[in-house]
Amino acid sequence: MEMPIPDPAVLARKSRVQERLSAVLPADAVISDEAETRAYECDALTAYKCPPMLVVLPASTGEVSDVLRICHEEGVPVVPRGSGTSLAGGALPTADCVILGVARMNDVLETDYANRIIRVQTGRTNLSVTGAVEENGFFYAPDPSSQLACAIAGNIAMNSGGAHCLKYGVTTNNLMGVTMVAMTGEVIEIGGAHMDSGGLDLLGLVCGSEGQLGVVTEATLRILPKPEGARPVLMGFDDNEVAGACVSDIIKAGVLPVAIEFMDRPCIEATEAFAHAGYPMCEALLIVEVEGSEAEIDHQLSLIMEIARRHNPVELRESKSADESARIWLGRKSAFGAMGQINDYMCLDGTIPVSSLPFVLKRIGEMSDEFGLKVGNVFHAGDGNMHPLILFDANKPGDLELCEAFGAEILKLCVEAGGCLTGEHGVGIEKRDLMTYQYEPADLEAQMAVKDVFDPQWLLNPAKVFPLSVSDARRGVTPVAAE
Amino acid sequence: MKPENEAALAEMIRSANGPLTITGGGTRGMTGDGETLETGALSGISLYEPGALTIVAGAGTPLAEVHDALAAENQRLAFEPMDHRPLLGTTGAPTLGGVIAANVSGPRRIQGGAARDYALGVRFVDGAGNIVKNGGRVMKNVTGYDLVKLMCGACGTLGVLSEVALKVLPVPETSGTLVLQGLSDADAVDVMSLAMGSPYEITGAVHGAKVHGDETVTALRIEGFEQSVAYRMGRLKELFADRGAEIALLPAETSDALWERARDAGPLSNVAGDVWRVSCKPSDAPGLVARAGAQSHYFDWAGGLIWMRMAAGTDLRENLGRFDGHATLVRAGAGTRAALGAFHPEAAGVARLSAGLRARFDPRGILNPGLMGPVTAREVV
Ligand SMILES: Cc1cc2nc3c(=O)[nH]c(=O)nc-3n(C[C@H](O)[C@H](O)[C@H](O)COP(=O)(O)OP(=O)(O)OC[C@H]3O[C@@H](n4cnc5c(N)ncnc54)[C@H](O)[C@@H]3O)c2cc1C
Ligand SMILES: Cc1cc2nc3c(=O)[nH]c(=O)nc-3n(C[C@H](O)[C@H](O)[C@H](O)COP(=O)(O)OP(=O)(O)OC[C@H]3O[C@@H](n4cnc5c(N)ncnc54)[C@H](O)[C@@H]3O)c2cc1C
């Protein structure tokens, strides 16, 4: 993985930058001690690490503004950070950067049930947003699996989604406004408690921009009333293709489940050995969940089961109680942990049109043989968001590289099948160099033109998203270090 | 100019030497002062996968063609785009590109989202003649920046769309509408907020006179499976039994017309006056109406959208003062349009970013100049 050479001129200014930052922040909000900055050396993509030059932990929009103004004046790159759970290396520091963490900014600023919004500081964790409103019967819909830890800041930057986005959408569909601080320190309000944007949709642009356009400090989020109830059905098939067809048929029938999850045989086997959820041993397993009143749930599940029966399932298990529901979800929820028990793994995140599911799974199986690495597949089938988990041995020399090469081939396959490189984890550094497979130079140029407008000097999280060779000129860099 | 394909479109824009007025069906009824660039030949559905809920079509495809193709599979555009012809007295066939470029969304916006929430991918030609694609045809995609959203609502000022990929949804089994008679604006917003905060999944909430008959009504729409619709209507009726309003339950057959009328600004059509569209926080709506001095008005989006009819030439924005939202001038004479501008002035920071984006995507300032922001001094080659 290539990262830009740290700028010696910036490193030489370290003590001055530190002094200036200390003048505008409380003493404990500027971290320069090497042992402490190490805690920020990577995000959840732990294969790459680099301690930053400095870490700052501001507590307000005003402090963020001060920090950015100073870094702008000093020409110091800034990497914004929420909780550091990115799987794409989005929050990976460079040695010459300031990490700006928003973890101390976690207040609820306003809850407004009549208008169905909540306004929070962006360091607040995803799950605690729901926590703030659930007593009143509301919830915040986007539910990444990391929701206990990840922050709204990172959710906005990565446009994160979760299992229930088939019905409720991802972050961009639930975000109504932000307070954003530009690299110059200017505070900009975009959107708000009203529903549509007046002019250009800058909010849509900021959401998913991976911390490159501005630092988001406050967010107005849409909250929704909790459904009366929800229940899943579990179905097993002896053929991936048949399971894929079943997914399409359910969707076509006009039932709109909140989640359709898919697991393949390697994943089922690993999960069973680990969590003992009582799953059937078969090629493909679906968990379909619906919501509504009791009667409505019964009705929808009966329709779904009728469709499933037409595809000769080897197992069909309708939940009748909260306990049975929990058992059905148990395996799915422990799938990642289960795979991790067998081996180290790399979790990919590509998207495909649902119709290509059987073909893509078959090809992944063949490629698994070619590369000699096992793969388990668990994913959000309703929207084609795949998470192939490639097993490898981190202690075996060359295995990580082999795994990365295999991963890249799978993502290219997703693009060839009409899908894309990432459905929810983002590009970061991980998929940066694959961008040219999905986008032509003009496509990337148009995206980079947006960054030029928001951050003309490319100081915000500059080495992410775009292949370094493509963004070199803009970052004012000529040589690139190979590591 | 009427390019036959994307390459020709790119060539025409590249070699343009003056402003262009981008026109789909032209139902918006506004023509700029540039040469007309029609998208009508960039037409046709290139991919439709009902099982994946996706459709891809040329930007010039008539909306009716998209509707028909979807209806054949019992699917639809869930964002329910309005038809502006009744309100504006225009003719022509609305196009997919026009709807996406203007981010046109109807009553279901409150529950299902706006046009921009259903746009999965676009292809467009920027003001320099570059062909650009963004997004794709899958539900989830966070590969790079989301220019799809940026193009939705840019009204052709950043690029001319050549192709659009959309998420579609199944048509529910049935629908029904709960109608409460004679509530005040404030009580109606309260009722609509409570309904929206209930678990009964309201997919439309409008209030006003002439939405349904001549009286003032508050209408709540529910969609889904037959028994579920009946159940939820019943629950809502109980919920609002103490409001002192007469409550009627309309089945799908009689309520569809109501929603179409609300969607298309029916209550303000065929009456003189300027028509404005105010996007606001629902609970602010009654107060805004009190300040507006409108001749008539009604609420959509549970109060989050106010349609107002003003005496010709009145500056509604001045009457409203500062508020969380914006007011767009939708129907007015050319003089008023020129004087007030269709779009709400933006705060300084946002305006600078918007202008910066325009300068990048349309460096010569030739795409619908002046439509969304001030005409810049950029030189037209
Ligand atoms: C076990 C596990 C499960 C996961 N499951 C899911 C899942 O189901 N769905 C999903 O979408 N993701 C998932 N993720 C990925 C990750 O949790 C999300 O990307 C999350 O949104 C990151 O949030 P964070 O606060 O940790 O951000 P960080 O990792 O701190 O940062 C992520 C990105 O956001 C930027 N950023 C951070 N703060 C700001 C700010 N204030 N302003 C601007 N930019 C900022 C950073 O620069 C970086 O580019 C999972 C991760 C793990 C470890
Ligand atoms: C803020 C706002 C203001 C509106 N104001 C009016 C109004 O004053 N009068 C009115 O009649 N309707 C107005 N509308 C409605 C809306 O424009 C039409 O309902 C819809 O666009 C109809 O499609 P059409 O093909 O007839 O579009 P057209 O009327 O042809 O075009 C609509 C807009 O989209 C642009 N456009 C069309 N095709 C493309 C393309 N392929 N690529 C890029 N841009 C394209 C046009 O330049 C124009 O700005 C407004 C909508 C919004 C959101």
PDB file of N, CA and C in Angstrom, chain B residues 285-356:
ATOM      1  N   ALA B 285     -45.323  25.599   9.905  1.00  0.00           N
ATOM      2  CA  ALA B 285     -46.199  25.918   8.776  1.00  0.00           C
ATOM      3  C   ALA B 285     -47.339  26.889   9.118  1.00  0.00           C
ATOM      4  N   PRO B 286     -48.104  26.650  10.216  1.00  0.00           N
ATOM      5  CA  PRO B 286     -49.211  27.570  10.495  1.00  0.00           C
ATOM      6  C   PRO B 286     -48.723  29.005  10.697  1.00  0.00           C
ATOM      7  N   GLY B 287     -47.614  29.180  11.386  1.00  0.00           N
ATOM      8  CA  GLY B 287     -47.069  30.509  11.623  1.00  0.00           C
ATOM      9  C   GLY B 287     -46.632  31.177  10.319  1.00  0.00           C
ATOM     10  N   LEU B 288     -46.042  30.404   9.442  1.00  0.00           N
ATOM     11  CA  LEU B 288     -45.596  30.960   8.160  1.00  0.00           C
ATOM     12  C   LEU B 288     -46.792  31.422   7.343  1.00  0.00           C
ATOM     13  N   VAL B 289     -47.845  30.596   7.353  1.00  0.00           N
ATOM     14  CA  VAL B 289     -49.049  30.972   6.614  1.00  0.00           C
ATOM     15  C   VAL B 289     -49.626  32.276   7.168  1.00  0.00           C
ATOM     16  N   ALA B 290     -49.593  32.400   8.489  1.00  0.00           N
ATOM     17  CA  ALA B 290     -50.135  33.616   9.106  1.00  0.00           C
ATOM     18  C   ALA B 290     -49.360  34.855   8.664  1.00  0.00           C
ATOM     19  N   ARG B 291     -48.058  34.686   8.422  1.00  0.00           N
ATOM     20  CA  ARG B 291     -47.248  35.824   7.997  1.00  0.00           C
ATOM     21  C   ARG B 291     -47.309  36.102   6.500  1.00  0.00           C
ATOM     22  N   ALA B 292     -47.692  35.067   5.721  1.00  0.00           N
ATOM     23  CA  ALA B 292     -47.501  35.141   4.280  1.00  0.00           C
ATOM     24  C   ALA B 292     -48.427  36.124   3.571  1.00  0.00           C
ATOM     25  N   GLY B 293     -49.674  36.210   4.048  1.00  0.00           N
ATOM     26  CA  GLY B 293     -50.641  37.029   3.333  1.00  0.00           C
ATOM     27  C   GLY B 293     -51.046  36.393   2.011  1.00  0.00           C
ATOM     28  N   ALA B 294     -51.172  35.060   2.013  1.00  0.00           N
ATOM     29  CA  ALA B 294     -51.518  34.352   0.781  1.00  0.00           C
ATOM     30  C   ALA B 294     -53.012  34.453   0.484  1.00  0.00           C
ATOM     31  N   GLN B 295     -53.361  34.340  -0.792  1.00  0.00           N
ATOM     32  CA  GLN B 295     -54.774  34.335  -1.174  1.00  0.00           C
ATOM     33  C   GLN B 295     -55.402  32.976  -0.901  1.00  0.00           C
ATOM     34  N   SER B 296     -54.628  31.947  -1.081  1.00  0.00           N
ATOM     35  CA  SER B 296     -55.069  30.615  -0.668  1.00  0.00           C
ATOM     36  C   SER B 296     -53.824  29.755  -0.491  1.00  0.00           C
ATOM     37  N   HIS B 297     -53.999  28.642   0.205  1.00  0.00           N
ATOM     38  CA  HIS B 297     -52.838  27.784   0.440  1.00  0.00           C
ATOM     39  C   HIS B 297     -53.315  26.397   0.817  1.00  0.00           C
ATOM     40  N   TYR B 298     -52.446  25.431   0.718  1.00  0.00           N
ATOM     41  CA  TYR B 298     -52.705  24.128   1.337  1.00  0.00           C
ATOM     42  C   TYR B 298     -51.374  23.482   1.705  1.00  0.00           C
ATOM     43  N   PHE B 299     -51.447  22.522   2.616  1.00  0.00           N
ATOM     44  CA  PHE B 299     -50.244  21.833   3.099  1.00  0.00           C
ATOM     45  C   PHE B 299     -50.120  20.453   2.484  1.00  0.00           C
ATOM     46  N   ASP B 300     -48.911  20.118   2.075  1.00  0.00           N
ATOM     47  CA  ASP B 300     -48.585  18.731   1.761  1.00  0.00           C
ATOM     48  C   ASP B 300     -47.492  18.316   2.765  1.00  0.00           C
ATOM     49  N   TRP B 301     -46.995  17.109   2.639  1.00  0.00           N
ATOM     50  CA  TRP B 301     -45.887  16.619   3.460  1.00  0.00           C
ATOM     51  C   TRP B 301     -46.122  16.885   4.956  1.00  0.00           C
ATOM     52  N   ALA B 302     -47.330  16.613   5.397  1.00  0.00           N
ATOM     53  CA  ALA B 302     -47.684  16.764   6.815  1.00  0.00           C
ATOM     54  C   ALA B 302     -47.399  18.165   7.339  1.00  0.00           C
ATOM     55  N   GLY B 303     -47.362  19.127   6.456  1.00  0.00           N
ATOM     56  CA  GLY B 303     -47.079  20.507   6.855  1.00  0.00           C
ATOM     57  C   GLY B 303     -45.690  20.961   6.407  1.00  0.00           C
ATOM     58  N   GLY B 304     -44.882  20.036   5.965  1.00  0.00           N
ATOM     59  CA  GLY B 304     -43.510  20.362   5.553  1.00  0.00           C
ATOM     60  C   GLY B 304     -43.423  21.049   4.204  1.00  0.00           C
ATOM     61  N   LEU B 305     -44.533  21.063   3.482  1.00  0.00           N
ATOM     62  CA  LEU B 305     -44.572  21.738   2.185  1.00  0.00           C
ATOM     63  C   LEU B 305     -45.854  22.569   2.125  1.00  0.00           C
ATOM     64  N   ILE B 306     -45.682  23.870   1.920  1.00  0.00           N
ATOM     65  CA  ILE B 306     -46.867  24.723   1.800  1.00  0.00           C
ATOM     66  C   ILE B 306     -46.948  25.231   0.372  1.00  0.00           C
ATOM     67  N   TRP B 307     -48.065  24.997  -0.275  1.00  0.00           N
ATOM     68  CA  TRP B 307     -48.333  25.597  -1.575  1.00  0.00           C
ATOM     69  C   TRP B 307     -49.126  26.868  -1.310  1.00  0.00           C
ATOM     70  N   MET B 308     -48.690  27.990  -1.868  1.00  0.00           N
ATOM     71  CA  MET B 308     -49.386  29.253  -1.624  1.00  0.00           C
ATOM     72  C   MET B 308     -49.657  29.977  -2.927  1.00  0.00           C
ATOM     73  N   ARG B 309     -50.816  30.632  -2.957  1.00  0.00           N
ATOM     74  CA  ARG B 309     -51.148  31.492  -4.105  1.00  0.00           C
ATOM     75  C   ARG B 309     -51.109  32.924  -3.603  1.00  0.00           C
ATOM     76  N   MET B 310     -50.272  33.725  -4.227  1.00  0.00           N
ATOM     77  CA  MET B 310     -50.060  35.108  -3.784  1.00  0.00           C
ATOM     78  C   MET B 310     -50.534  36.073  -4.867  1.00  0.00           C
ATOM     79  N   ALA B 311     -50.877  37.278  -4.446  1.00  0.00           N
ATOM     80  CA  ALA B 311     -51.190  38.310  -5.429  1.00  0.00           C
ATOM     81  C   ALA B 311     -49.971  38.478  -6.332  1.00  0.00           C
ATOM     82  N   ALA B 312     -50.218  38.620  -7.639  1.00  0.00           N
ATOM     83  CA  ALA B 312     -49.123  38.668  -8.603  1.00  0.00           C
ATOM     84  C   ALA B 312     -48.074  39.706  -8.200  1.00  0.00           C
ATOM     85  N   GLY B 313     -46.834  39.302  -8.248  1.00  0.00           N
ATOM     86  CA  GLY B 313     -45.737  40.239  -8.004  1.00  0.00           C
ATOM     87  C   GLY B 313     -45.330  40.389  -6.542  1.00  0.00           C
ATOM     88  N   THR B 314     -46.074  39.752  -5.627  1.00  0.00           N
ATOM     89  CA  THR B 314     -45.732  39.889  -4.206  1.00  0.00           C
ATOM     90  C   THR B 314     -44.452  39.123  -3.886  1.00  0.00           C
ATOM     91  N   ASP B 315     -43.592  39.719  -3.087  1.00  0.00           N
ATOM     92  CA  ASP B 315     -42.383  39.011  -2.663  1.00  0.00           C
ATOM     93  C   ASP B 315     -42.675  38.233  -1.381  1.00  0.00           C
ATOM     94  N   LEU B 316     -43.048  36.981  -1.554  1.00  0.00           N
ATOM     95  CA  LEU B 316     -43.386  36.149  -0.397  1.00  0.00           C
ATOM     96  C   LEU B 316     -42.216  36.045   0.571  1.00  0.00           C
ATOM     97  N   ARG B 317     -41.016  35.968   0.015  1.00  0.00           N
ATOM     98  CA  ARG B 317     -39.841  35.778   0.886  1.00  0.00           C
ATOM     99  C   ARG B 317     -39.713  36.923   1.880  1.00  0.00           C
ATOM    100  N   GLU B 318     -40.035  38.113   1.407  1.00  0.00           N
ATOM    101  CA  GLU B 318     -39.937  39.251   2.302  1.00  0.00           C
ATOM    102  C   GLU B 318     -40.990  39.145   3.415  1.00  0.00           C
ATOM    103  N   ASN B 319     -42.200  38.725   3.049  1.00  0.00           N
ATOM    104  CA  ASN B 319     -43.250  38.559   4.058  1.00  0.00           C
ATOM    105  C   ASN B 319     -42.873  37.517   5.110  1.00  0.00           C
ATOM    106  N   LEU B 320     -42.198  36.464   4.663  1.00  0.00           N
ATOM    107  CA  LEU B 320     -41.885  35.371   5.593  1.00  0.00           C
ATOM    108  C   LEU B 320     -40.701  35.695   6.495  1.00  0.00           C
ATOM    109  N   GLY B 321     -39.771  36.466   6.008  1.00  0.00           N
ATOM    110  CA  GLY B 321     -38.562  36.725   6.780  1.00  0.00           C
ATOM    111  C   GLY B 321     -37.718  35.470   6.885  1.00  0.00           C
ATOM    112  N   ARG B 322     -36.835  35.421   7.866  1.00  0.00           N
ATOM    113  CA  ARG B 322     -35.953  34.252   8.014  1.00  0.00           C
ATOM    114  C   ARG B 322     -36.711  33.062   8.595  1.00  0.00           C
ATOM    115  N   PHE B 323     -36.521  31.905   8.024  1.00  0.00           N
ATOM    116  CA  PHE B 323     -37.092  30.680   8.606  1.00  0.00           C
ATOM    117  C   PHE B 323     -36.263  29.489   8.154  1.00  0.00           C
ATOM    118  N   ASP B 324     -36.481  28.358   8.798  1.00  0.00           N
ATOM    119  CA  ASP B 324     -35.751  27.146   8.473  1.00  0.00           C
ATOM    120  C   ASP B 324     -36.385  26.512   7.239  1.00  0.00           C
ATOM    121  N   GLY B 325     -35.866  26.828   6.067  1.00  0.00           N
ATOM    122  CA  GLY B 325     -36.433  26.298   4.836  1.00  0.00           C
ATOM    123  C   GLY B 325     -36.253  27.277   3.712  1.00  0.00           C
ATOM    124  N   HIS B 326     -37.106  27.159   2.676  1.00  0.00           N
ATOM    125  CA  HIS B 326     -36.951  28.055   1.527  1.00  0.00           C
ATOM    126  C   HIS B 326     -38.252  28.145   0.743  1.00  0.00           C
ATOM    127  N   ALA B 327     -38.372  29.223  -0.005  1.00  0.00           N
ATOM    128  CA  ALA B 327     -39.574  29.456  -0.809  1.00  0.00           C
ATOM    129  C   ALA B 327     -39.188  29.546  -2.284  1.00  0.00           C
ATOM    130  N   THR B 328     -39.849  28.727  -3.112  1.00  0.00           N
ATOM    131  CA  THR B 328     -39.547  28.694  -4.537  1.00  0.00           C
ATOM    132  C   THR B 328     -40.738  29.216  -5.325  1.00  0.00           C
ATOM    133  N   LEU B 329     -40.450  30.069  -6.261  1.00  0.00           N
ATOM    134  CA  LEU B 329     -41.501  30.623  -7.104  1.00  0.00           C
ATOM    135  C   LEU B 329     -41.745  29.650  -8.257  1.00  0.00           C
ATOM    136  N   VAL B 330     -42.937  29.087  -8.320  1.00  0.00           N
ATOM    137  CA  VAL B 330     -43.206  28.070  -9.334  1.00  0.00           C
ATOM    138  C   VAL B 330     -43.993  28.632 -10.510  1.00  0.00           C
ATOM    139  N   ARG B 331     -44.940  29.525 -10.252  1.00  0.00           N
ATOM    140  CA  ARG B 331     -45.711  30.099 -11.352  1.00  0.00           C
ATOM    141  C   ARG B 331     -45.806  31.605 -11.183  1.00  0.00           C
ATOM    142  N   ALA B 332     -45.393  32.334 -12.195  1.00  0.00           N
ATOM    143  CA  ALA B 332     -45.483  33.802 -12.163  1.00  0.00           C
ATOM    144  C   ALA B 332     -45.183  34.335 -13.553  1.00  0.00           C
ATOM    145  N   GLY B 333     -45.527  35.573 -13.770  1.00  0.00           N
ATOM    146  CA  GLY B 333     -45.215  36.216 -15.041  1.00  0.00           C
ATOM    147  C   GLY B 333     -43.717  36.440 -15.157  1.00  0.00           C
ATOM    148  N   ALA B 334     -43.281  36.698 -16.373  1.00  0.00           N
ATOM    149  CA  ALA B 334     -41.845  36.827 -16.625  1.00  0.00           C
ATOM    150  C   ALA B 334     -41.223  37.949 -15.785  1.00  0.00           C
ATOM    151  N   GLY B 335     -41.958  39.043 -15.614  1.00  0.00           N
ATOM    152  CA  GLY B 335     -41.419  40.167 -14.856  1.00  0.00           C
ATOM    153  C   GLY B 335     -41.147  39.793 -13.410  1.00  0.00           C
ATOM    154  N   THR B 336     -42.108  39.141 -12.798  1.00  0.00           N
ATOM    155  CA  THR B 336     -41.953  38.725 -11.406  1.00  0.00           C
ATOM    156  C   THR B 336     -40.820  37.721 -11.269  1.00  0.00           C
ATOM    157  N   ARG B 337     -40.790  36.772 -12.188  1.00  0.00           N
ATOM    158  CA  ARG B 337     -39.706  35.781 -12.185  1.00  0.00           C
ATOM    159  C   ARG B 337     -38.353  36.460 -12.209  1.00  0.00           C
ATOM    160  N   ALA B 338     -38.233  37.429 -13.113  1.00  0.00           N
ATOM    161  CA  ALA B 338     -36.950  38.107 -13.266  1.00  0.00           C
ATOM    162  C   ALA B 338     -36.627  38.909 -12.007  1.00  0.00           C
ATOM    163  N   ALA B 339     -37.663  39.506 -11.427  1.00  0.00           N
ATOM    164  CA  ALA B 339     -37.424  40.364 -10.262  1.00  0.00           C
ATOM    165  C   ALA B 339     -37.098  39.547  -9.019  1.00  0.00           C
ATOM    166  N   LEU B 340     -37.826  38.457  -8.820  1.00  0.00           N
ATOM    167  CA  LEU B 340     -37.687  37.714  -7.562  1.00  0.00           C
ATOM    168  C   LEU B 340     -36.807  36.474  -7.671  1.00  0.00           C
ATOM    169  N   GLY B 341     -36.701  35.917  -8.859  1.00  0.00           N
ATOM    170  CA  GLY B 341     -35.923  34.693  -9.026  1.00  0.00           C
ATOM    171  C   GLY B 341     -36.716  33.495  -8.524  1.00  0.00           C
ATOM    172  N   ALA B 342     -36.624  32.364  -9.222  1.00  0.00           N
ATOM    173  CA  ALA B 342     -37.384  31.192  -8.807  1.00  0.00           C
ATOM    174  C   ALA B 342     -36.842  30.632  -7.493  1.00  0.00           C
ATOM    175  N   PHE B 343     -35.536  30.642  -7.361  1.00  0.00           N
ATOM    176  CA  PHE B 343     -34.939  29.956  -6.216  1.00  0.00           C
ATOM    177  C   PHE B 343     -34.605  30.902  -5.076  1.00  0.00           C
ATOM    178  N   HIS B 344     -34.702  30.373  -3.881  1.00  0.00           N
ATOM    179  CA  HIS B 344     -34.443  31.136  -2.661  1.00  0.00           C
ATOM    180  C   HIS B 344     -32.962  31.502  -2.590  1.00  0.00           C
ATOM    181  N   PRO B 345     -32.651  32.747  -2.258  1.00  0.00           N
ATOM    182  CA  PRO B 345     -31.236  33.103  -2.101  1.00  0.00           C
ATOM    183  C   PRO B 345     -30.597  32.214  -1.030  1.00  0.00           C
ATOM    184  N   GLU B 346     -29.341  31.854  -1.242  1.00  0.00           N
ATOM    185  CA  GLU B 346     -28.671  30.948  -0.306  1.00  0.00           C
ATOM    186  C   GLU B 346     -27.774  31.713   0.652  1.00  0.00           C
ATOM    187  N   ALA B 347     -27.524  31.091   1.805  1.00  0.00           N
ATOM    188  CA  ALA B 347     -26.579  31.682   2.762  1.00  0.00           C
ATOM    189  C   ALA B 347     -25.207  31.756   2.095  1.00  0.00           C
ATOM    190  N   ALA B 348     -24.388  32.698   2.556  1.00  0.00           N
ATOM    191  CA  ALA B 348     -23.128  32.986   1.873  1.00  0.00           C
ATOM    192  C   ALA B 348     -22.258  31.744   1.619  1.00  0.00           C
ATOM    193  N   GLY B 349     -22.054  30.929   2.658  1.00  0.00           N
ATOM    194  CA  GLY B 349     -21.172  29.766   2.516  1.00  0.00           C
ATOM    195  C   GLY B 349     -21.677  28.795   1.464  1.00  0.00           C
ATOM    196  N   VAL B 350     -22.965  28.513   1.529  1.00  0.00           N
ATOM    197  CA  VAL B 350     -23.569  27.579   0.587  1.00  0.00           C
ATOM    198  C   VAL B 350     -23.539  28.169  -0.831  1.00  0.00           C
ATOM    199  N   ALA B 351     -23.833  29.453  -0.926  1.00  0.00           N
ATOM    200  CA  ALA B 351     -23.848  30.093  -2.245  1.00  0.00           C
ATOM    201  C   ALA B 351     -22.462  30.024  -2.894  1.00  0.00           C
ATOM    202  N   ARG B 352     -21.431  30.202  -2.074  1.00  0.00           N
ATOM    203  CA  ARG B 352     -20.087  30.162  -2.644  1.00  0.00           C
ATOM    204  C   ARG B 352     -19.732  28.760  -3.134  1.00  0.00           C
ATOM    205  N   LEU B 353     -20.120  27.747  -2.362  1.00  0.00           N
ATOM    206  CA  LEU B 353     -19.858  26.376  -2.800  1.00  0.00           C
ATOM    207  C   LEU B 353     -20.631  26.068  -4.080  1.00  0.00           C
ATOM    208  N   SER B 354     -21.904  26.507  -4.118  1.00  0.00           N
ATOM    209  CA  SER B 354     -22.721  26.248  -5.309  1.00  0.00           C
ATOM    210  C   SER B 354     -22.108  26.930  -6.526  1.00  0.00           C
ATOM    211  N   ALA B 355     -21.697  28.166  -6.344  1.00  0.00           N
ATOM    212  CA  ALA B 355     -21.093  28.888  -7.461  1.00  0.00           C
ATOM    213  C   ALA B 355     -19.786  28.213  -7.888  1.00  0.00           C
ATOM    214  N   GLY B 356     -19.032  27.731  -6.904  1.00  0.00           N
ATOM    215  CA  GLY B 356     -17.787  27.037  -7.211  1.00  0.00           C
ATOM    216  C   GLY B 356     -18.042  25.774  -8.031  1.00  0.00           C
TER     217      GLY B 356
END
